[in-house]
Amino acid sequence: MPAATPPGIPEPTSAIPVIPARVPRARRGRSTVLATAGMLLVCVVPVSVSVSEAAAAPKGAASKAPDPSVSTMTFTAKERRDALAYWTPARIKAVGRSVDLGPTGPRSQPWRGTAMKTVGRLFFVNASGADTWCTATAVNSANHSVVMAAGHCVRRPASPVNTYLDMVFVPGYGKGRQPYGAFAVRAAATPRTWAEDAVNDVAALVVDADAKGRKLVDVVGGQTVAFNRRVGGKTVAFGYPATRPQLGEELLYCTGTAVPAPAGEQALPCDMGGGASGGPWLTDFDAPTGKGVLVSVNSHGDGPESGTHMYGPVLGSAAKAVYEQAQRG
């Protein structure tokens, strides 16, 4: 559910993002055709992005040994510089205007409280070569550089070669403002089950320091992440959906009680649409400080554009392995 929503199917294995109707940008890739979930998708497969699978990764110190349950892709220094140069303010404005998923639903409200420094827009070019975005969150980590998002904000599900590129995280984004700058993504990890089987829709990204050499969490702080936490309690979900009038320019939120759902997911009353994907679910949320405990991320809704509920993965062992891999990066 990047800036275009997936079909209205609750099961994560069927939640294939719908690609905006735009001509793919011919850039650092080669065209291929892939049939997925009954759809014929024309993809651009990046050839200069290094997809670092555990079996092929270079050997390093024991503390940095890759986890075979995690699938990681990395970007070169040049690719990261190019990504920052690519996402100009004009391009960011244009991508917001390129997708209109209808009116914002009644459950989704603009956030007017304390600035949510940790939450921002994650811009990228998808496997069809189209500009788009998700929502992501800075989290506490050993390297002070980890961002949590949805797996489908990083790569197409059950399609290991269809990874995305030109990834840039802009924390605290609002109406064109980038108050804390932009951070290029140098690595993105998903569970191998997501890359190969479309299960466990979660990702952890490692970002570069900013232009002043400061690490992300040192600039904006980080949310605490909880794994294997029992589902339930008051939860606040945040996102930048492509619904109007906001069209991704404002942070929206929903509040409700999370309940267990099938297939290792949880559900929350929320009607945010595409573009909100990857946004945090925070429990124990303290509005004055903007801090809480991250227990899930927006994965998909129950309608073709918007619905009554949002679904997110329960963060279990697969999500923890991805997070651990990222914080060592």
C-alpha atoms as a printed R data frame, in Angstrom:
    type eleno elety resid chain resno       x       y       z
1   ATOM     1    CA   MET     A     1   0.000   0.000   0.000
2   ATOM     2    CA   PRO     A     2   2.457   2.621  -1.162
3   ATOM     3    CA   ALA     A     3   0.789   5.592  -2.863
4   ATOM     4    CA   ALA     A     4  -1.561   3.162  -4.552
5   ATOM     5    CA   THR     A     5  -3.618   0.753  -2.462
6   ATOM     6    CA   PRO     A     6  -3.606  -3.039  -2.775
7   ATOM     7    CA   PRO     A     7  -6.767  -4.923  -3.646
8   ATOM     8    CA   GLY     A     8  -9.276  -5.182  -0.831
9   ATOM     9    CA   ILE     A     9  -8.186  -8.606   0.379
10  ATOM    10    CA   PRO     A    10  -7.367  -9.025   4.080
11  ATOM    11    CA   GLU     A    11  -4.792 -11.775   3.512
12  ATOM    12    CA   PRO     A    12  -1.262 -10.378   3.218
13  ATOM    13    CA   THR     A    13  -0.319 -12.941   0.582
14  ATOM    14    CA   SER     A    14  -2.778 -11.311  -1.823
15  ATOM    15    CA   ALA     A    15  -2.082  -7.678  -0.966
16  ATOM    16    CA   ILE     A    16  -0.178  -6.823  -4.155
17  ATOM    17    CA   PRO     A    17   0.261  -3.039  -4.530
18  ATOM    18    CA   VAL     A    18  -1.480  -1.489  -7.529
19  ATOM    19    CA   ILE     A    19   0.987   0.536  -9.587
20  ATOM    20    CA   PRO     A    20   0.053   4.093 -10.629
21  ATOM    21    CA   ALA     A    21  -0.707   4.343 -14.349
22  ATOM    22    CA   ARG     A    22   2.505   6.028 -15.400
23  ATOM    23    CA   VAL     A    23   5.144   5.265 -17.981
24  ATOM    24    CA   PRO     A    24   8.100   3.513 -16.296
25  ATOM    25    CA   ARG     A    25  11.237   5.595 -16.097
26  ATOM    26    CA   ALA     A    26  14.074   3.886 -17.960
27  ATOM    27    CA   ARG     A    27  16.824   4.137 -15.403
28  ATOM    28    CA   ARG     A    28  19.421   1.666 -14.211
29  ATOM    29    CA   GLY     A    29  17.275  -1.297 -15.077
30  ATOM    30    CA   ARG     A    30  16.049  -3.698 -17.706
31  ATOM    31    CA   SER     A    31  12.468  -4.467 -18.634
32  ATOM    32    CA   THR     A    32  10.893  -7.807 -17.910
33  ATOM    33    CA   VAL     A    33   7.383  -9.194 -17.711
34  ATOM    34    CA   LEU     A    34   6.064 -10.954 -14.640
35  ATOM    35    CA   ALA     A    35   2.672 -12.556 -14.066
36  ATOM    36    CA   THR     A    36   1.613 -12.200 -10.430
37  ATOM    37    CA   ALA     A    37  -1.739 -12.847  -8.744
38  ATOM    38    CA   GLY     A    38  -3.574 -12.799 -12.059
39  ATOM    39    CA   MET     A    39  -2.035  -9.492 -13.162
40  ATOM    40    CA   LEU     A    40   0.511  -8.886 -15.892
41  ATOM    41    CA   LEU     A    41   3.090  -6.523 -14.472
42  ATOM    42    CA   VAL     A    42   5.764  -4.772 -16.514
43  ATOM    43    CA   CYS     A    43   8.706  -4.407 -14.138
44  ATOM    44    CA   VAL     A    44  12.015  -2.617 -14.138
45  ATOM    45    CA   VAL     A    45  14.555  -4.874 -12.457
46  ATOM    46    CA   PRO     A    46  17.446  -2.862 -10.979
47  ATOM    47    CA   VAL     A    47  20.808  -4.156 -12.109
48  ATOM    48    CA   SER     A    48  23.113  -1.833 -10.199
49  ATOM    49    CA   VAL     A    49  21.450  -2.379  -6.839
50  ATOM    50    CA   SER     A    50  23.233  -5.121  -4.937
51  ATOM    51    CA   VAL     A    51  20.752  -7.668  -3.609
52  ATOM    52    CA   SER     A    52  22.787  -9.107  -0.753
53  ATOM    53    CA   GLU     A    53  21.317 -12.493   0.051
54  ATOM    54    CA   ALA     A    54  22.791 -14.206   3.088
55  ATOM    55    CA   ALA     A    55  24.385 -17.018   1.112
56  ATOM    56    CA   ALA     A    56  26.253 -14.576  -1.129
57  ATOM    57    CA   ALA     A    57  27.113 -11.870   1.389
58  ATOM    58    CA   PRO     A    58  30.768 -11.242   2.151
59  ATOM    59    CA   LYS     A    59  32.121 -12.649   5.373
60  ATOM    60    CA   GLY     A    60  32.659 -10.196   8.210
61  ATOM    61    CA   ALA     A    61  32.904 -10.069  11.947
62  ATOM    62    CA   ALA     A    62  30.706 -12.522  13.811
63  ATOM    63    CA   SER     A    63  28.508  -9.692  15.093
64  ATOM    64    CA   LYS     A    64  27.726  -8.682  11.503
65  ATOM    65    CA   ALA     A    65  27.142 -12.188  10.127
66  ATOM    66    CA   PRO     A    66  24.017 -12.181   7.943
67  ATOM    67    CA   ASP     A    67  20.930 -13.993   9.184
68  ATOM    68    CA   PRO     A    68  19.746 -16.586   6.629
69  ATOM    69    CA   SER     A    69  16.123 -15.729   7.445
70  ATOM    70    CA   VAL     A    70  16.653 -12.134   6.274
71  ATOM    71    CA   SER     A    71  16.882 -10.873   2.696
72  ATOM    72    CA   THR     A    72  18.841  -7.618   2.333
73  ATOM    73    CA   MET     A    73  19.629  -5.265  -0.524
74  ATOM    74    CA   THR     A    74  22.235  -2.534  -0.385
75  ATOM    75    CA   PHE     A    75  22.923   0.646  -2.335
76  ATOM    76    CA   THR     A    76  26.297   2.034  -3.348
77  ATOM    77    CA   ALA     A    77  27.517   5.452  -2.218
78  ATOM    78    CA   LYS     A    78  26.863   6.823  -5.709
79  ATOM    79    CA   GLU     A    79  23.346   5.433  -5.765
80  ATOM    80    CA   ARG     A    80  22.635   7.082  -2.429
81  ATOM    81    CA   ARG     A    81  23.932  10.433  -3.668
82  ATOM    82    CA   ASP     A    82  21.837  10.051  -6.804
83  ATOM    83    CA   ALA     A    83  18.757   9.270  -4.716
84  ATOM    84    CA   LEU     A    84  19.128  12.458  -2.679
85  ATOM    85    CA   ALA     A    85  19.601  14.474  -5.857
86  ATOM    86    CA   TYR     A    86  16.624  12.795  -7.514
87  ATOM    87    CA   TRP     A    87  14.067  13.618  -4.818
88  ATOM    88    CA   THR     A    88  13.901  17.371  -5.278
89  ATOM    89    CA   PRO     A    89  11.091  19.386  -3.648
90  ATOM    90    CA   ALA     A    90   9.476  19.727  -7.078
91  ATOM    91    CA   ARG     A    91   9.519  15.963  -7.652
92  ATOM    92    CA   ILE     A    92   8.078  15.327  -4.195
93  ATOM    93    CA   LYS     A    93   5.221  17.728  -4.909
94  ATOM    94    CA   ALA     A    94   4.641  16.098  -8.282
95  ATOM    95    CA   VAL     A    95   4.416  12.560  -6.911
96  ATOM    96    CA   GLY     A    96   1.757  13.669  -4.451
97  ATOM    97    CA   ARG     A    97  -0.322  15.178  -7.236
98  ATOM    98    CA   SER     A    98   0.041  12.046  -9.383
99  ATOM    99    CA   VAL     A    99  -2.171   9.836  -7.198
100 ATOM   100    CA   ASP     A   100  -5.664  10.627  -5.927
101 ATOM   101    CA   LEU     A   101  -7.350   7.827  -3.974
102 ATOM   102    CA   GLY     A   102 -10.506   9.799  -3.250
103 ATOM   103    CA   PRO     A   103 -11.594  11.695  -0.149
104 ATOM   104    CA   THR     A   104  -9.970  11.114   3.213
105 ATOM   105    CA   GLY     A   105 -12.137   8.839   5.355
106 ATOM   106    CA   PRO     A   106 -13.855   9.920   8.572
107 ATOM   107    CA   ARG     A   107 -11.585   7.825  10.805
108 ATOM   108    CA   SER     A   108  -8.411   9.491   9.469
109 ATOM   109    CA   GLN     A   109  -7.649  12.833  11.045
110 ATOM   110    CA   PRO     A   110  -4.782  15.302  10.504
111 ATOM   111    CA   TRP     A   111  -2.283  15.154  13.355
112 ATOM   112    CA   ARG     A   112  -2.260  18.510  15.165
113 ATOM   113    CA   GLY     A   113  -0.316  17.543  18.266
114 ATOM   114    CA   THR     A   114   3.386  17.561  19.104
115 ATOM   115    CA   ALA     A   115   5.576  17.274  16.033
116 ATOM   116    CA   MET     A   116   6.061  13.601  15.183
117 ATOM   117    CA   LYS     A   117   9.751  13.889  14.399
118 ATOM   118    CA   THR     A   118  10.243  10.144  14.063
119 ATOM   119    CA   VAL     A   119   7.561   9.601  11.397
120 ATOM   120    CA   GLY     A   120   8.113  10.608   7.800
121 ATOM   121    CA   ARG     A   121   7.666   9.828   4.136
122 ATOM   122    CA   LEU     A   122   9.790   7.185   2.456
123 ATOM   123    CA   PHE     A   123  10.194   8.083  -1.214
124 ATOM   124    CA   PHE     A   124  11.323   5.537  -3.786
125 ATOM   125    CA   VAL     A   125  11.038   4.348  -7.385
126 ATOM   126    CA   ASN     A   126   9.082   1.112  -7.601
127 ATOM   127    CA   ALA     A   127   9.787  -1.943  -9.754
128 ATOM   128    CA   SER     A   128   7.729  -0.464 -12.607
129 ATOM   129    CA   GLY     A   129   9.876   2.659 -12.634
130 ATOM   130    CA   ALA     A   130   7.194   4.884 -11.098
131 ATOM   131    CA   ASP     A   131   7.828   7.474  -8.381
132 ATOM   132    CA   THR     A   132   5.868   6.750  -5.196
133 ATOM   133    CA   TRP     A   133   6.073   6.762  -1.405
134 ATOM   134    CA   CYS     A   134   5.267   4.977   1.840
135 ATOM   135    CA   THR     A   135   5.394   5.994   5.494
136 ATOM   136    CA   ALA     A   136   8.236   4.964   7.818
137 ATOM   137    CA   THR     A   137   9.451   5.504  11.384
138 ATOM   138    CA   ALA     A   138  12.807   6.067  13.058
139 ATOM   139    CA   VAL     A   139  13.304   3.571  15.895
140 ATOM   140    CA   ASN     A   140  15.814   3.143  18.681
141 ATOM   141    CA   SER     A   141  18.700   0.943  17.575
142 ATOM   142    CA   ALA     A   142  22.354   0.240  18.304
143 ATOM   143    CA   ASN     A   143  23.506   2.161  15.224
144 ATOM   144    CA   HIS     A   144  20.999   5.037  15.646
145 ATOM   145    CA   SER     A   145  20.111   4.619  11.958
146 ATOM   146    CA   VAL     A   146  17.168   2.195  11.616
147 ATOM   147    CA   VAL     A   147  13.783   2.941  10.072
148 ATOM   148    CA   MET     A   148  10.835   0.530  10.193
149 ATOM   149    CA   ALA     A   149   8.340   0.215   7.333
150 ATOM   150    CA   ALA     A   150   6.313  -2.402   5.449
151 ATOM   151    CA   GLY     A   151   7.964  -5.074   3.341
152 ATOM   152    CA   HIS     A   152   6.031  -4.003   0.238
153 ATOM   153    CA   CYS     A   153   7.620  -0.544   0.591
154 ATOM   154    CA   VAL     A   154  10.956  -2.197  -0.224
155 ATOM   155    CA   ARG     A   155  10.194  -4.940  -2.730
156 ATOM   156    CA   ARG     A   156   7.347  -6.720  -4.428
157 ATOM   157    CA   PRO     A   157   6.158  -9.730  -2.446
158 ATOM   158    CA   ALA     A   158   7.127 -13.230  -3.561
159 ATOM   159    CA   SER     A   159   9.392 -11.718  -6.232
160 ATOM   160    CA   PRO     A   160  12.973 -11.436  -4.918
161 ATOM   161    CA   VAL     A   161  14.395  -9.614  -7.949
162 ATOM   162    CA   ASN     A   162  11.747  -6.875  -7.997
163 ATOM   163    CA   THR     A   163  13.313  -4.530  -5.482
164 ATOM   164    CA   TYR     A   164  12.955  -0.754  -5.372
165 ATOM   165    CA   LEU     A   165  15.538   2.005  -5.702
166 ATOM   166    CA   ASP     A   166  16.229   5.700  -5.056
167 ATOM   167    CA   MET     A   167  15.032   5.370  -1.450
168 ATOM   168    CA   VAL     A   168  15.073   8.498   0.719
169 ATOM   169    CA   PHE     A   169  13.514   8.971   4.166
170 ATOM   170    CA   VAL     A   170  12.259  12.447   5.126
171 ATOM   171    CA   PRO     A   171  11.304  12.504   8.841
172 ATOM   172    CA   GLY     A   172   8.726  15.014  10.026
173 ATOM   173    CA   TYR     A   173   7.633  15.850   6.475
174 ATOM   174    CA   GLY     A   174   4.756  18.314   6.215
175 ATOM   175    CA   LYS     A   175   3.410  20.381   3.302
176 ATOM   176    CA   GLY     A   176   6.739  20.514   1.510
177 ATOM   177    CA   ARG     A   177   8.786  21.146   4.639
178 ATOM   178    CA   GLN     A   178  11.717  18.910   5.506
179 ATOM   179    CA   PRO     A   179  12.558  20.239   8.985
180 ATOM   180    CA   TYR     A   180  15.126  17.527   9.759
181 ATOM   181    CA   GLY     A   181  16.534  16.996   6.297
182 ATOM   182    CA   ALA     A   182  16.590  13.854   4.148
183 ATOM   183    CA   PHE     A   183  18.379  10.553   4.769
184 ATOM   184    CA   ALA     A   184  19.422   8.230   1.964
185 ATOM   185    CA   VAL     A   185  18.773   4.509   2.506
186 ATOM   186    CA   ARG     A   186  21.941   2.413   2.297
187 ATOM   187    CA   ALA     A   187  20.373  -0.977   3.069
188 ATOM   188    CA   ALA     A   188  16.879  -2.444   3.280
189 ATOM   189    CA   ALA     A   189  15.995  -5.781   4.861
190 ATOM   190    CA   THR     A   190  12.840  -7.882   4.804
191 ATOM   191    CA   PRO     A   191  12.101 -11.362   6.072
192 ATOM   192    CA   ARG     A   192  13.079 -13.919   3.444
193 ATOM   193    CA   THR     A   193   9.497 -15.149   3.772
194 ATOM   194    CA   TRP     A   194   8.308 -11.801   2.361
195 ATOM   195    CA   ALA     A   195  10.760 -11.844  -0.532
196 ATOM   196    CA   GLU     A   196   9.883 -15.414  -1.474
197 ATOM   197    CA   ASP     A   197   6.393 -16.177  -0.128
198 ATOM   198    CA   ALA     A   198   4.671 -12.820   0.597
199 ATOM   199    CA   VAL     A   199   4.501 -13.558   4.334
200 ATOM   200    CA   ASN     A   200   5.500 -11.084   7.106
201 ATOM   201    CA   ASP     A   201   5.022  -7.637   5.538
202 ATOM   202    CA   VAL     A   202   7.686  -5.725   7.462
203 ATOM   203    CA   ALA     A   203  11.015  -4.091   6.646
204 ATOM   204    CA   ALA     A   204  13.916  -2.439   8.458
205 ATOM   205    CA   LEU     A   205  16.023   0.106   6.605
206 ATOM   206    CA   VAL     A   206  19.424   1.524   7.472
207 ATOM   207    CA   VAL     A   207  19.952   5.170   6.533
208 ATOM   208    CA   ASP     A   208  23.069   7.276   6.063
209 ATOM   209    CA   ALA     A   209  23.967  10.159   8.325
210 ATOM   210    CA   ASP     A   210  22.659  13.534   7.159
211 ATOM   211    CA   ALA     A   211  24.612  16.237   5.360
212 ATOM   212    CA   LYS     A   212  26.071  17.378   8.699
213 ATOM   213    CA   GLY     A   213  27.214  13.873   9.644
214 ATOM   214    CA   ARG     A   214  24.485  13.352  12.242
215 ATOM   215    CA   LYS     A   215  22.772   9.983  12.641
216 ATOM   216    CA   LEU     A   216  19.008   9.823  12.271
217 ATOM   217    CA   VAL     A   217  18.038   8.985  15.858
218 ATOM   218    CA   ASP     A   218  20.440  11.629  17.166
219 ATOM   219    CA   VAL     A   219  18.456  14.186  15.137
220 ATOM   220    CA   VAL     A   220  14.823  13.101  15.585
221 ATOM   221    CA   GLY     A   221  14.851  10.501  18.351
222 ATOM   222    CA   GLY     A   222  13.419   7.010  17.976
223 ATOM   223    CA   GLN     A   223  10.416   4.935  18.914
224 ATOM   224    CA   THR     A   224  10.829   1.804  21.018
225 ATOM   225    CA   VAL     A   225  10.045  -1.449  19.180
226 ATOM   226    CA   ALA     A   226   8.316  -4.373  20.905
227 ATOM   227    CA   PHE     A   227   8.394  -7.938  19.586
228 ATOM   228    CA   ASN     A   228   6.036 -10.791  20.460
229 ATOM   229    CA   ARG     A   229   3.809  -8.401  22.355
230 ATOM   230    CA   ARG     A   230   0.267  -9.499  23.067
231 ATOM   231    CA   VAL     A   231  -2.219  -7.851  20.706
232 ATOM   232    CA   GLY     A   232  -4.646  -5.391  22.254
233 ATOM   233    CA   GLY     A   233  -4.986  -2.041  23.936
234 ATOM   234    CA   LYS     A   234  -5.348   1.483  22.632
235 ATOM   235    CA   THR     A   235  -3.274   1.969  19.501
236 ATOM   236    CA   VAL     A   236  -2.530   4.995  17.334
237 ATOM   237    CA   ALA     A   237  -1.629   4.463  13.658
238 ATOM   238    CA   PHE     A   238   0.062   7.166  11.574
239 ATOM   239    CA   GLY     A   239   0.500   7.593   7.831
240 ATOM   240    CA   TYR     A   240   0.704   9.858   4.788
241 ATOM   241    CA   PRO     A   241  -2.121   8.515   2.583
242 ATOM   242    CA   ALA     A   242  -2.757   9.677  -0.973
243 ATOM   243    CA   THR     A   243  -6.313  10.747  -0.180
244 ATOM   244    CA   ARG     A   244  -7.561  14.269  -0.687
245 ATOM   245    CA   PRO     A   245  -7.278  16.986   0.298
246 ATOM   246    CA   GLN     A   246  -3.930  15.996   1.848
247 ATOM   247    CA   LEU     A   247  -2.509  13.867  -1.037
248 ATOM   248    CA   GLY     A   248   0.430  12.777   1.094
249 ATOM   249    CA   GLU     A   249   1.328  16.276   2.256
250 ATOM   250    CA   GLU     A   250   0.070  15.882   5.834
251 ATOM   251    CA   LEU     A   251   0.464  13.263   8.543
252 ATOM   252    CA   LEU     A   252  -2.852  11.594   9.439
253 ATOM   253    CA   TYR     A   253  -3.721   9.234  12.270
254 ATOM   254    CA   CYS     A   254  -6.346   6.791  13.506
255 ATOM   255    CA   THR     A   255  -6.996   5.686  17.073
256 ATOM   256    CA   GLY     A   256  -8.621   2.482  18.223
257 ATOM   257    CA   THR     A   257  -8.184  -0.875  19.909
258 ATOM   258    CA   ALA     A   258  -6.109  -3.452  18.049
259 ATOM   259    CA   VAL     A   259  -7.549  -6.962  17.848
260 ATOM   260    CA   PRO     A   260  -6.057 -10.264  16.612
261 ATOM   261    CA   ALA     A   261  -6.654 -11.140  12.957
262 ATOM   262    CA   PRO     A   262  -5.953 -14.268  10.888
263 ATOM   263    CA   ALA     A   263  -2.602 -15.102   9.287
264 ATOM   264    CA   GLY     A   264  -0.436 -13.582  11.998
265 ATOM   265    CA   GLU     A   265  -1.918 -10.107  11.681
266 ATOM   266    CA   GLN     A   266  -3.791  -7.628  13.821
267 ATOM   267    CA   ALA     A   267  -6.550  -5.205  12.864
268 ATOM   268    CA   LEU     A   268  -7.328  -1.627  13.826
269 ATOM   269    CA   PRO     A   269 -10.350   0.563  12.991
270 ATOM   270    CA   CYS     A   270  -8.760   2.849  10.376
271 ATOM   271    CA   ASP     A   271  -9.553   3.994   6.835
272 ATOM   272    CA   MET     A   272  -6.209   5.415   5.702
273 ATOM   273    CA   GLY     A   273  -5.440   4.608   2.065
274 ATOM   274    CA   GLY     A   274  -2.329   3.956  -0.005
275 ATOM   275    CA   GLY     A   275   0.752   5.956   0.937
276 ATOM   276    CA   ALA     A   276   0.118   5.210   4.613
277 ATOM   277    CA   SER     A   277   1.789   1.815   4.175
278 ATOM   278    CA   GLY     A   278   4.605   1.244   6.642
279 ATOM   279    CA   GLY     A   279   3.294   3.818   9.103
280 ATOM   280    CA   PRO     A   280   3.712   2.943  12.788
281 ATOM   281    CA   TRP     A   281   1.204   1.450  15.182
282 ATOM   282    CA   LEU     A   282   2.070   2.911  18.575
283 ATOM   283    CA   THR     A   283   0.754   1.680  21.907
284 ATOM   284    CA   ASP     A   284   1.420   3.353  25.265
285 ATOM   285    CA   PHE     A   285   1.403   6.533  23.207
286 ATOM   286    CA   ASP     A   286   2.195   9.782  25.008
287 ATOM   287    CA   ALA     A   287   0.832  12.624  22.899
288 ATOM   288    CA   PRO     A   288   2.854  15.436  24.544
289 ATOM   289    CA   THR     A   289   6.147  13.730  23.685
290 ATOM   290    CA   GLY     A   290   5.071  11.922  20.511
291 ATOM   291    CA   LYS     A   291   6.574   8.691  21.837
292 ATOM   292    CA   GLY     A   292   5.133   5.217  22.208
293 ATOM   293    CA   VAL     A   293   5.915   1.575  21.549
294 ATOM   294    CA   LEU     A   294   5.876   0.377  17.945
295 ATOM   295    CA   VAL     A   295   3.941  -2.914  17.717
296 ATOM   296    CA   SER     A   296   3.129  -3.071  13.998
297 ATOM   297    CA   VAL     A   297   3.133  -1.157  10.710
298 ATOM   298    CA   ASN     A   298   0.336  -0.409   8.235
299 ATOM   299    CA   SER     A   299   0.174  -3.264   5.738
300 ATOM   300    CA   HIS     A   300  -3.195  -3.180   3.929
301 ATOM   301    CA   GLY     A   301  -6.812  -2.198   4.277
302 ATOM   302    CA   ASP     A   302 -10.007  -4.152   3.716
303 ATOM   303    CA   GLY     A   303 -11.228  -2.153   0.724
304 ATOM   304    CA   PRO     A   304  -9.995  -1.414  -2.821
305 ATOM   305    CA   GLU     A   305  -9.118   2.184  -1.945
306 ATOM   306    CA   SER     A   306 -10.090   2.629   1.685
307 ATOM   307    CA   GLY     A   307 -12.063   0.570   4.148
308 ATOM   308    CA   THR     A   308 -13.093   0.333   7.756
309 ATOM   309    CA   HIS     A   309  -9.992  -1.454   9.082
310 ATOM   310    CA   MET     A   310  -6.233  -1.441   8.657
311 ATOM   311    CA   TYR     A   311  -4.221  -4.638   9.019
312 ATOM   312    CA   GLY     A   312  -0.659  -4.956  10.232
313 ATOM   313    CA   PRO     A   313   1.673  -7.836  11.041
314 ATOM   314    CA   VAL     A   314   2.235  -9.037  14.574
315 ATOM   315    CA   LEU     A   315   5.946  -8.360  15.087
316 ATOM   316    CA   GLY     A   316   7.320 -11.778  15.905
317 ATOM   317    CA   SER     A   317  10.598 -13.593  15.321
318 ATOM   318    CA   ALA     A   318  10.772 -12.711  11.615
319 ATOM   319    CA   ALA     A   319  10.438  -8.996  12.308
320 ATOM   320    CA   LYS     A   320  12.937  -9.191  15.150
321 ATOM   321    CA   ALA     A   321  15.519 -10.863  12.886
322 ATOM   322    CA   VAL     A   322  15.111  -8.087  10.318
323 ATOM   323    CA   TYR     A   323  15.472  -5.398  12.984
324 ATOM   324    CA   GLU     A   324  18.553  -7.065  14.505
325 ATOM   325    CA   GLN     A   325  20.196  -7.332  11.091
326 ATOM   326    CA   ALA     A   326  19.517  -3.662  10.384
327 ATOM   327    CA   GLN     A   327  20.824  -2.340  13.693
328 ATOM   328    CA   ARG     A   328  24.111  -4.120  13.022
329 ATOM   329    CA   GLY     A   329  24.379  -2.423   9.639
